Amino acid sequence: MRNVPYKVLLPSAFWREAKSKDEIKERIKQYFRTSYPECQIKKVIKENGSYIAICTRGS
């Protein structure tokens, strides 16, 4: 079931605590390196007030 997109809820603290868009991006990358190393982020969306990463599993 590779390349099937799925959603990962991102911590809202990333947006509350970050001082710039670049800092948010870096926090997301670090989060995925440690928590979801097999995933590749395709995009980040806002859905019902929460930020969601749309991902696929890497090979």
CHARMM-style PDB file with segment names, atoms N, HN, CA, C and O in Angstrom:
ATOM      1  N   MET     1       0.829  -1.200   0.000  1.00  0.00      PROA
ATOM      2  CA  MET     1       0.000   0.000   0.000  1.00  0.00      PROA
ATOM      3  C   MET     1       0.868   1.257   0.000  1.00  0.00      PROA
ATOM      4  O   MET     1       0.547   2.233   0.678  1.00  0.00      PROA
ATOM      5  N   ARG     2       1.910   1.237  -0.719  1.00  0.00      PROA
ATOM      6  HN  ARG     2       2.171   0.444  -1.270  1.00  0.00      PROA
ATOM      7  CA  ARG     2       2.776   2.408  -0.799  1.00  0.00      PROA
ATOM      8  C   ARG     2       2.129   3.480  -1.680  1.00  0.00      PROA
ATOM      9  O   ARG     2       1.271   3.195  -2.516  1.00  0.00      PROA
ATOM     10  N   ASN     3       2.564   4.700  -1.466  1.00  0.00      PROA
ATOM     11  HN  ASN     3       3.261   4.931  -0.788  1.00  0.00      PROA
ATOM     12  CA  ASN     3       2.077   5.856  -2.212  1.00  0.00      PROA
ATOM     13  C   ASN     3       0.602   6.152  -1.983  1.00  0.00      PROA
ATOM     14  O   ASN     3      -0.013   6.884  -2.758  1.00  0.00      PROA
ATOM     15  N   VAL     4       0.036   5.593  -0.930  1.00  0.00      PROA
ATOM     16  HN  VAL     4       0.536   4.999  -0.300  1.00  0.00      PROA
ATOM     17  CA  VAL     4      -1.328   5.938  -0.545  1.00  0.00      PROA
ATOM     18  C   VAL     4      -1.232   7.116   0.413  1.00  0.00      PROA
ATOM     19  O   VAL     4      -0.631   6.989   1.480  1.00  0.00      PROA
ATOM     20  N   PRO     5      -1.809   8.258   0.059  1.00  0.00      PROA
ATOM     21  CA  PRO     5      -1.690   9.423   0.941  1.00  0.00      PROA
ATOM     22  C   PRO     5      -2.443   9.226   2.255  1.00  0.00      PROA
ATOM     23  O   PRO     5      -3.525   8.639   2.280  1.00  0.00      PROA
ATOM     24  N   TYR     6      -1.875   9.710   3.315  1.00  0.00      PROA
ATOM     25  HN  TYR     6      -0.997  10.187   3.295  1.00  0.00      PROA
ATOM     26  CA  TYR     6      -2.557   9.714   4.601  1.00  0.00      PROA
ATOM     27  C   TYR     6      -2.205  10.984   5.351  1.00  0.00      PROA
ATOM     28  O   TYR     6      -1.285  11.706   4.967  1.00  0.00      PROA
ATOM     29  N   LYS     7      -2.938  11.253   6.420  1.00  0.00      PROA
ATOM     30  HN  LYS     7      -3.685  10.666   6.732  1.00  0.00      PROA
ATOM     31  CA  LYS     7      -2.821  12.525   7.138  1.00  0.00      PROA
ATOM     32  C   LYS     7      -2.142  12.328   8.486  1.00  0.00      PROA
ATOM     33  O   LYS     7      -2.372  11.343   9.187  1.00  0.00      PROA
ATOM     34  N   VAL     8      -1.286  13.312   8.829  1.00  0.00      PROA
ATOM     35  HN  VAL     8      -1.099  14.112   8.259  1.00  0.00      PROA
ATOM     36  CA  VAL     8      -0.638  13.339  10.137  1.00  0.00      PROA
ATOM     37  C   VAL     8      -0.952  14.699  10.762  1.00  0.00      PROA
ATOM     38  O   VAL     8      -0.637  15.740  10.187  1.00  0.00      PROA
ATOM     39  N   LEU     9      -1.567  14.681  11.931  1.00  0.00      PROA
ATOM     40  HN  LEU     9      -1.823  13.835  12.398  1.00  0.00      PROA
ATOM     41  CA  LEU     9      -1.870  15.911  12.649  1.00  0.00      PROA
ATOM     42  C   LEU     9      -0.571  16.511  13.180  1.00  0.00      PROA
ATOM     43  O   LEU     9       0.211  15.825  13.839  1.00  0.00      PROA
ATOM     44  N   LEU    10      -0.345  17.775  12.896  1.00  0.00      PROA
ATOM     45  HN  LEU    10      -0.980  18.333  12.361  1.00  0.00      PROA
ATOM     46  CA  LEU    10       0.862  18.458  13.354  1.00  0.00      PROA
ATOM     47  C   LEU    10       0.587  19.215  14.649  1.00  0.00      PROA
ATOM     48  O   LEU    10      -0.505  19.757  14.827  1.00  0.00      PROA
ATOM     49  N   PRO    11       1.560  19.260  15.552  1.00  0.00      PROA
ATOM     50  CA  PRO    11       1.376  19.983  16.813  1.00  0.00      PROA
ATOM     51  C   PRO    11       1.139  21.478  16.575  1.00  0.00      PROA
ATOM     52  O   PRO    11       1.896  22.120  15.846  1.00  0.00      PROA
ATOM     53  N   SER    12       0.104  22.020  17.182  1.00  0.00      PROA
ATOM     54  HN  SER    12      -0.511  21.498  17.773  1.00  0.00      PROA
ATOM     55  CA  SER    12      -0.206  23.446  17.018  1.00  0.00      PROA
ATOM     56  C   SER    12       0.880  24.331  17.623  1.00  0.00      PROA
ATOM     57  O   SER    12       0.990  25.504  17.268  1.00  0.00      PROA
ATOM     58  N   ALA    13       1.676  23.782  18.529  1.00  0.00      PROA
ATOM     59  HN  ALA    13       1.587  22.829  18.817  1.00  0.00      PROA
ATOM     60  CA  ALA    13       2.766  24.548  19.146  1.00  0.00      PROA
ATOM     61  C   ALA    13       3.764  25.038  18.100  1.00  0.00      PROA
ATOM     62  O   ALA    13       4.408  26.068  18.300  1.00  0.00      PROA
ATOM     63  N   PHE    14       3.901  24.319  16.995  1.00  0.00      PROA
ATOM     64  HN  PHE    14       3.378  23.482  16.833  1.00  0.00      PROA
ATOM     65  CA  PHE    14       4.825  24.765  15.944  1.00  0.00      PROA
ATOM     66  C   PHE    14       4.466  26.172  15.492  1.00  0.00      PROA
ATOM     67  O   PHE    14       5.353  27.004  15.300  1.00  0.00      PROA
ATOM     68  N   TRP    15       3.187  26.449  15.321  1.00  0.00      PROA
ATOM     69  HN  TRP    15       2.466  25.773  15.477  1.00  0.00      PROA
ATOM     70  CA  TRP    15       2.740  27.751  14.838  1.00  0.00      PROA
ATOM     71  C   TRP    15       2.725  28.789  15.960  1.00  0.00      PROA
ATOM     72  O   TRP    15       3.006  29.963  15.719  1.00  0.00      PROA
ATOM     73  N   ARG    16       2.402  28.372  17.166  1.00  0.00      PROA
ATOM     74  HN  ARG    16       2.174  27.419  17.361  1.00  0.00      PROA
ATOM     75  CA  ARG    16       2.366  29.307  18.298  1.00  0.00      PROA
ATOM     76  C   ARG    16       3.760  29.798  18.665  1.00  0.00      PROA
ATOM     77  O   ARG    16       3.943  30.978  18.965  1.00  0.00      PROA
ATOM     78  N   GLU    17       4.737  28.909  18.643  1.00  0.00      PROA
ATOM     79  HN  GLU    17       4.589  27.951  18.399  1.00  0.00      PROA
ATOM     80  CA  GLU    17       6.067  29.211  19.166  1.00  0.00      PROA
ATOM     81  C   GLU    17       7.067  29.684  18.118  1.00  0.00      PROA
ATOM     82  O   GLU    17       8.057  30.329  18.462  1.00  0.00      PROA
ATOM     83  N   ALA    18       6.830  29.381  16.864  1.00  0.00      PROA
ATOM     84  HN  ALA    18       6.025  28.857  16.584  1.00  0.00      PROA
ATOM     85  CA  ALA    18       7.795  29.742  15.824  1.00  0.00      PROA
ATOM     86  C   ALA    18       7.766  31.244  15.547  1.00  0.00      PROA
ATOM     87  O   ALA    18       6.728  31.899  15.635  1.00  0.00      PROA
ATOM     88  N   LYS    19       8.927  31.751  15.215  1.00  0.00      PROA
ATOM     89  HN  LYS    19       9.770  31.219  15.143  1.00  0.00      PROA
ATOM     90  CA  LYS    19       9.058  33.185  14.927  1.00  0.00      PROA
ATOM     91  C   LYS    19       9.031  33.489  13.431  1.00  0.00      PROA
ATOM     92  O   LYS    19       8.940  34.650  13.032  1.00  0.00      PROA
ATOM     93  N   SER    20       9.111  32.446  12.607  1.00  0.00      PROA
ATOM     94  HN  SER    20       9.185  31.503  12.931  1.00  0.00      PROA
ATOM     95  CA  SER    20       9.097  32.650  11.160  1.00  0.00      PROA
ATOM     96  C   SER    20       8.579  31.399  10.452  1.00  0.00      PROA
ATOM     97  O   SER    20       8.490  30.323  11.042  1.00  0.00      PROA
ATOM     98  N   LYS    21       8.244  31.566   9.186  1.00  0.00      PROA
ATOM     99  HN  LYS    21       8.316  32.440   8.706  1.00  0.00      PROA
ATOM    100  CA  LYS    21       7.782  30.448   8.378  1.00  0.00      PROA
ATOM    101  C   LYS    21       8.889  29.406   8.214  1.00  0.00      PROA
ATOM    102  O   LYS    21       8.623  28.204   8.201  1.00  0.00      PROA
ATOM    103  N   ASP    22      10.126  29.877   8.091  1.00  0.00      PROA
ATOM    104  HN  ASP    22      10.341  30.853   8.102  1.00  0.00      PROA
ATOM    105  CA  ASP    22      11.255  28.953   7.971  1.00  0.00      PROA
ATOM    106  C   ASP    22      11.425  28.108   9.226  1.00  0.00      PROA
ATOM    107  O   ASP    22      11.773  26.930   9.139  1.00  0.00      PROA
ATOM    108  N   GLU    23      11.183  28.695  10.383  1.00  0.00      PROA
ATOM    109  HN  GLU    23      10.900  29.652  10.454  1.00  0.00      PROA
ATOM    110  CA  GLU    23      11.285  27.949  11.634  1.00  0.00      PROA
ATOM    111  C   GLU    23      10.189  26.874  11.713  1.00  0.00      PROA
ATOM    112  O   GLU    23      10.439  25.770  12.197  1.00  0.00      PROA
ATOM    113  N   ILE    24       9.003  27.189  11.248  1.00  0.00      PROA
ATOM    114  HN  ILE    24       8.800  28.085  10.854  1.00  0.00      PROA
ATOM    115  CA  ILE    24       7.920  26.202  11.217  1.00  0.00      PROA
ATOM    116  C   ILE    24       8.316  25.033  10.323  1.00  0.00      PROA
ATOM    117  O   ILE    24       8.160  23.873  10.703  1.00  0.00      PROA
ATOM    118  N   LYS    25       8.827  25.340   9.141  1.00  0.00      PROA
ATOM    119  HN  LYS    25       8.954  26.282   8.832  1.00  0.00      PROA
ATOM    120  CA  LYS    25       9.250  24.286   8.209  1.00  0.00      PROA
ATOM    121  C   LYS    25      10.312  23.389   8.834  1.00  0.00      PROA
ATOM    122  O   LYS    25      10.255  22.167   8.697  1.00  0.00      PROA
ATOM    123  N   GLU    26      11.277  23.992   9.517  1.00  0.00      PROA
ATOM    124  HN  GLU    26      11.324  24.985   9.628  1.00  0.00      PROA
ATOM    125  CA  GLU    26      12.346  23.216  10.142  1.00  0.00      PROA
ATOM    126  C   GLU    26      11.800  22.332  11.268  1.00  0.00      PROA
ATOM    127  O   GLU    26      12.227  21.187  11.419  1.00  0.00      PROA
ATOM    128  N   ARG    27      10.878  22.850  12.043  1.00  0.00      PROA
ATOM    129  HN  ARG    27      10.532  23.780  11.920  1.00  0.00      PROA
ATOM    130  CA  ARG    27      10.268  22.047  13.119  1.00  0.00      PROA
ATOM    131  C   ARG    27       9.512  20.857  12.545  1.00  0.00      PROA
ATOM    132  O   ARG    27       9.585  19.755  13.088  1.00  0.00      PROA
ATOM    133  N   ILE    28       8.790  21.071  11.455  1.00  0.00      PROA
ATOM    134  HN  ILE    28       8.731  21.966  11.014  1.00  0.00      PROA
ATOM    135  CA  ILE    28       8.052  19.980  10.817  1.00  0.00      PROA
ATOM    136  C   ILE    28       9.022  18.921  10.298  1.00  0.00      PROA
ATOM    137  O   ILE    28       8.803  17.726  10.499  1.00  0.00      PROA
ATOM    138  N   LYS    29      10.086  19.352   9.636  1.00  0.00      PROA
ATOM    139  HN  LYS    29      10.264  20.322   9.473  1.00  0.00      PROA
ATOM    140  CA  LYS    29      11.084  18.400   9.130  1.00  0.00      PROA
ATOM    141  C   LYS    29      11.699  17.588  10.258  1.00  0.00      PROA
ATOM    142  O   LYS    29      11.850  16.372  10.138  1.00  0.00      PROA
ATOM    143  N   GLN    30      12.051  18.242  11.340  1.00  0.00      PROA
ATOM    144  HN  GLN    30      11.928  19.229  11.437  1.00  0.00      PROA
ATOM    145  CA  GLN    30      12.653  17.548  12.478  1.00  0.00      PROA
ATOM    146  C   GLN    30      11.651  16.558  13.089  1.00  0.00      PROA
ATOM    147  O   GLN    30      12.022  15.436  13.433  1.00  0.00      PROA
ATOM    148  N   TYR    31      10.409  16.964  13.222  1.00  0.00      PROA
ATOM    149  HN  TYR    31      10.108  17.875  12.942  1.00  0.00      PROA
ATOM    150  CA  TYR    31       9.350  16.106  13.755  1.00  0.00      PROA
ATOM    151  C   TYR    31       9.210  14.831  12.917  1.00  0.00      PROA
ATOM    152  O   TYR    31       9.086  13.732  13.456  1.00  0.00      PROA
ATOM    153  N   PHE    32       9.230  14.997  11.604  1.00  0.00      PROA
ATOM    154  HN  PHE    32       9.330  15.890  11.166  1.00  0.00      PROA
ATOM    155  CA  PHE    32       9.090  13.832  10.729  1.00  0.00      PROA
ATOM    156  C   PHE    32      10.341  12.961  10.715  1.00  0.00      PROA
ATOM    157  O   PHE    32      10.237  11.742  10.586  1.00  0.00      PROA
ATOM    158  N   ARG    33      11.513  13.558  10.845  1.00  0.00      PROA
ATOM    159  HN  ARG    33      11.598  14.549  10.949  1.00  0.00      PROA
ATOM    160  CA  ARG    33      12.741  12.753  10.897  1.00  0.00      PROA
ATOM    161  C   ARG    33      12.733  11.825  12.101  1.00  0.00      PROA
ATOM    162  O   ARG    33      13.190  10.687  12.003  1.00  0.00      PROA
ATOM    163  N   THR    34      12.223  12.289  13.229  1.00  0.00      PROA
ATOM    164  HN  THR    34      11.851  13.213  13.309  1.00  0.00      PROA
ATOM    165  CA  THR    34      12.247  11.478  14.452  1.00  0.00      PROA
ATOM    166  C   THR    34      11.001  10.612  14.623  1.00  0.00      PROA
ATOM    167  O   THR    34      11.108   9.470  15.070  1.00  0.00      PROA
ATOM    168  N   SER    35       9.829  11.128  14.278  1.00  0.00      PROA
ATOM    169  HN  SER    35       9.742  12.055  13.914  1.00  0.00      PROA
ATOM    170  CA  SER    35       8.583  10.409  14.536  1.00  0.00      PROA
ATOM    171  C   SER    35       8.061   9.594  13.356  1.00  0.00      PROA
ATOM    172  O   SER    35       7.416   8.563  13.546  1.00  0.00      PROA
ATOM    173  N   TYR    36       8.339  10.053  12.149  1.00  0.00      PROA
ATOM    174  HN  TYR    36       8.863  10.890  11.995  1.00  0.00      PROA
ATOM    175  CA  TYR    36       7.824   9.399  10.937  1.00  0.00      PROA
ATOM    176  C   TYR    36       8.922   9.329   9.872  1.00  0.00      PROA
ATOM    177  O   TYR    36       8.754   9.892   8.791  1.00  0.00      PROA
ATOM    178  N   PRO    37      10.038   8.653  10.152  1.00  0.00      PROA
ATOM    179  CA  PRO    37      11.153   8.663   9.205  1.00  0.00      PROA
ATOM    180  C   PRO    37      10.838   8.013   7.859  1.00  0.00      PROA
ATOM    181  O   PRO    37      11.521   8.286   6.872  1.00  0.00      PROA
ATOM    182  N   GLU    38       9.821   7.164   7.802  1.00  0.00      PROA
ATOM    183  HN  GLU    38       9.265   6.943   8.603  1.00  0.00      PROA
ATOM    184  CA  GLU    38       9.474   6.472   6.559  1.00  0.00      PROA
ATOM    185  C   GLU    38       8.547   7.301   5.671  1.00  0.00      PROA
ATOM    186  O   GLU    38       8.206   6.872   4.568  1.00  0.00      PROA
ATOM    187  N   CYS    39       8.141   8.468   6.130  1.00  0.00      PROA
ATOM    188  HN  CYS    39       8.418   8.816   7.026  1.00  0.00      PROA
ATOM    189  CA  CYS    39       7.162   9.287   5.410  1.00  0.00      PROA
ATOM    190  C   CYS    39       7.805  10.437   4.650  1.00  0.00      PROA
ATOM    191  O   CYS    39       8.850  10.966   5.028  1.00  0.00      PROA
ATOM    192  N   GLN    40       7.139  10.799   3.571  1.00  0.00      PROA
ATOM    193  HN  GLN    40       6.289  10.369   3.264  1.00  0.00      PROA
ATOM    194  CA  GLN    40       7.511  11.980   2.803  1.00  0.00      PROA
ATOM    195  C   GLN    40       6.323  12.928   2.808  1.00  0.00      PROA
ATOM    196  O   GLN    40       5.202  12.532   2.487  1.00  0.00      PROA
ATOM    197  N   ILE    41       6.569  14.169   3.169  1.00  0.00      PROA
ATOM    198  HN  ILE    41       7.480  14.490   3.430  1.00  0.00      PROA
ATOM    199  CA  ILE    41       5.501  15.171   3.206  1.00  0.00      PROA
ATOM    200  C   ILE    41       5.255  15.673   1.794  1.00  0.00      PROA
ATOM    201  O   ILE    41       6.183  16.083   1.096  1.00  0.00      PROA
ATOM    202  N   LYS    42       4.009  15.636   1.387  1.00  0.00      PROA
ATOM    203  HN  LYS    42       3.255  15.303   1.954  1.00  0.00      PROA
ATOM    204  CA  LYS    42       3.626  16.166   0.073  1.00  0.00      PROA
ATOM    205  C   LYS    42       3.142  17.608   0.187  1.00  0.00      PROA
ATOM    206  O   LYS    42       3.454  18.445  -0.660  1.00  0.00      PROA
ATOM    207  N   LYS    43       2.373  17.891   1.249  1.00  0.00      PROA
ATOM    208  HN  LYS    43       2.120  17.210   1.937  1.00  0.00      PROA
ATOM    209  CA  LYS    43       1.913  19.261   1.491  1.00  0.00      PROA
ATOM    210  C   LYS    43       1.356  19.348   2.899  1.00  0.00      PROA
ATOM    211  O   LYS    43       1.094  18.336   3.548  1.00  0.00      PROA
ATOM    212  N   VAL    44       1.181  20.579   3.355  1.00  0.00      PROA
ATOM    213  HN  VAL    44       1.393  21.401   2.827  1.00  0.00      PROA
ATOM    214  CA  VAL    44       0.577  20.847   4.661  1.00  0.00      PROA
ATOM    215  C   VAL    44      -0.674  21.682   4.396  1.00  0.00      PROA
ATOM    216  O   VAL    44      -0.637  22.674   3.668  1.00  0.00      PROA
ATOM    217  N   ILE    45      -1.776  21.257   5.003  1.00  0.00      PROA
ATOM    218  HN  ILE    45      -1.806  20.451   5.595  1.00  0.00      PROA
ATOM    219  CA  ILE    45      -3.040  21.964   4.827  1.00  0.00      PROA
ATOM    220  C   ILE    45      -3.607  22.332   6.197  1.00  0.00      PROA
ATOM    221  O   ILE    45      -3.219  21.772   7.222  1.00  0.00      PROA
ATOM    222  N   LYS    46      -4.530  23.282   6.184  1.00  0.00      PROA
ATOM    223  HN  LYS    46      -4.845  23.737   5.351  1.00  0.00      PROA
ATOM    224  CA  LYS    46      -5.262  23.629   7.396  1.00  0.00      PROA
ATOM    225  C   LYS    46      -6.671  23.088   7.226  1.00  0.00      PROA
ATOM    226  O   LYS    46      -7.363  23.410   6.260  1.00  0.00      PROA
ATOM    227  N   GLU    47      -7.088  22.258   8.181  1.00  0.00      PROA
ATOM    228  HN  GLU    47      -6.526  21.997   8.966  1.00  0.00      PROA
ATOM    229  CA  GLU    47      -8.390  21.607   8.103  1.00  0.00      PROA
ATOM    230  C   GLU    47      -9.085  21.722   9.450  1.00  0.00      PROA
ATOM    231  O   GLU    47      -8.597  21.202  10.454  1.00  0.00      PROA
ATOM    232  N   ASN    48     -10.216  22.399   9.470  1.00  0.00      PROA
ATOM    233  HN  ASN    48     -10.612  22.822   8.655  1.00  0.00      PROA
ATOM    234  CA  ASN    48     -10.990  22.584  10.712  1.00  0.00      PROA
ATOM    235  C   ASN    48     -10.154  23.184  11.838  1.00  0.00      PROA
ATOM    236  O   ASN    48     -10.298  22.792  12.996  1.00  0.00      PROA
ATOM    237  N   GLY    49      -9.288  24.125  11.505  1.00  0.00      PROA
ATOM    238  HN  GLY    49      -9.171  24.443  10.565  1.00  0.00      PROA
ATOM    239  CA  GLY    49      -8.491  24.808  12.522  1.00  0.00      PROA
ATOM    240  C   GLY    49      -7.208  24.100  12.916  1.00  0.00      PROA
ATOM    241  O   GLY    49      -6.446  24.621  13.730  1.00  0.00      PROA
ATOM    242  N   SER    50      -6.952  22.926  12.358  1.00  0.00      PROA
ATOM    243  HN  SER    50      -7.571  22.502  11.696  1.00  0.00      PROA
ATOM    244  CA  SER    50      -5.731  22.176  12.660  1.00  0.00      PROA
ATOM    245  C   SER    50      -4.862  22.065  11.414  1.00  0.00      PROA
ATOM    246  O   SER    50      -5.363  22.070  10.290  1.00  0.00      PROA
ATOM    247  N   TYR    51      -3.563  21.965  11.628  1.00  0.00      PROA
ATOM    248  HN  TYR    51      -3.155  21.961  12.541  1.00  0.00      PROA
ATOM    249  CA  TYR    51      -2.642  21.780  10.513  1.00  0.00      PROA
ATOM    250  C   TYR    51      -2.365  20.298  10.337  1.00  0.00      PROA
ATOM    251  O   TYR    51      -2.066  19.585  11.295  1.00  0.00      PROA
ATOM    252  N   ILE    52      -2.471  19.848   9.091  1.00  0.00      PROA
ATOM    253  HN  ILE    52      -2.714  20.427   8.313  1.00  0.00      PROA
ATOM    254  CA  ILE    52      -2.354  18.442   8.736  1.00  0.00      PROA
ATOM    255  C   ILE    52      -1.292  18.302   7.644  1.00  0.00      PROA
ATOM    256  O   ILE    52      -1.293  19.056   6.671  1.00  0.00      PROA
ATOM    257  N   ALA    53      -0.389  17.335   7.810  1.00  0.00      PROA
ATOM    258  HN  ALA    53      -0.389  16.723   8.601  1.00  0.00      PROA
ATOM    259  CA  ALA    53       0.577  17.014   6.758  1.00  0.00      PROA
ATOM    260  C   ALA    53       0.006  15.856   5.948  1.00  0.00      PROA
ATOM    261  O   ALA    53      -0.383  14.827   6.501  1.00  0.00      PROA
ATOM    262  N   ILE    54      -0.038  16.036   4.636  1.00  0.00      PROA
ATOM    263  HN  ILE    54       0.279  16.872   4.187  1.00  0.00      PROA
ATOM    264  CA  ILE    54      -0.432  14.963   3.725  1.00  0.00      PROA
ATOM    265  C   ILE    54       0.857  14.262   3.316  1.00  0.00      PROA
ATOM    266  O   ILE    54       1.772  14.885   2.778  1.00  0.00      PROA
ATOM    267  N   CYS    55       0.919  12.948   3.579  1.00  0.00      PROA
ATOM    268  HN  CYS    55       0.176  12.442   4.016  1.00  0.00      PROA
ATOM    269  CA  CYS    55       2.167  12.201   3.436  1.00  0.00      PROA
ATOM    270  C   CYS    55       1.975  10.931   2.620  1.00  0.00      PROA
ATOM    271  O   CYS    55       0.859  10.453   2.417  1.00  0.00      PROA
ATOM    272  N   THR    56       3.107  10.402   2.160  1.00  0.00      PROA
ATOM    273  HN  THR    56       4.013  10.790   2.325  1.00  0.00      PROA
ATOM    274  CA  THR    56       3.160   9.057   1.590  1.00  0.00      PROA
ATOM    275  C   THR    56       4.343   8.356   2.234  1.00  0.00      PROA
ATOM    276  O   THR    56       5.288   8.999   2.691  1.00  0.00      PROA
ATOM    277  N   ARG    57       4.280   7.045   2.265  1.00  0.00      PROA
ATOM    278  HN  ARG    57       3.512   6.523   1.893  1.00  0.00      PROA
ATOM    279  CA  ARG    57       5.392   6.267   2.813  1.00  0.00      PROA
ATOM    280  C   ARG    57       6.484   6.165   1.757  1.00  0.00      PROA
ATOM    281  O   ARG    57       6.214   5.958   0.574  1.00  0.00      PROA
ATOM    282  N   GLY    58       7.734   6.317   2.218  1.00  0.00      PROA
ATOM    283  HN  GLY    58       7.953   6.485   3.179  1.00  0.00      PROA
ATOM    284  CA  GLY    58       8.867   6.173   1.316  1.00  0.00      PROA
ATOM    285  C   GLY    58       9.150   4.720   1.023  1.00  0.00      PROA
ATOM    286  O   GLY    58       8.561   3.822   1.624  1.00  0.00      PROA
ATOM    287  N   SER    59      10.051   4.503   0.099  1.00  0.00      PROA
ATOM    288  HN  SER    59      10.530   5.233  -0.389  1.00  0.00      PROA
ATOM    289  CA  SER    59      10.384   3.118  -0.255  1.00  0.00      PROA
ATOM    290  C   SER    59      11.527   2.580   0.563  1.00  0.00      PROA
ATOM    291  OT1 SER    59      11.926   1.430   0.384  1.00  0.00      PROA
TER     292      SER     59
END
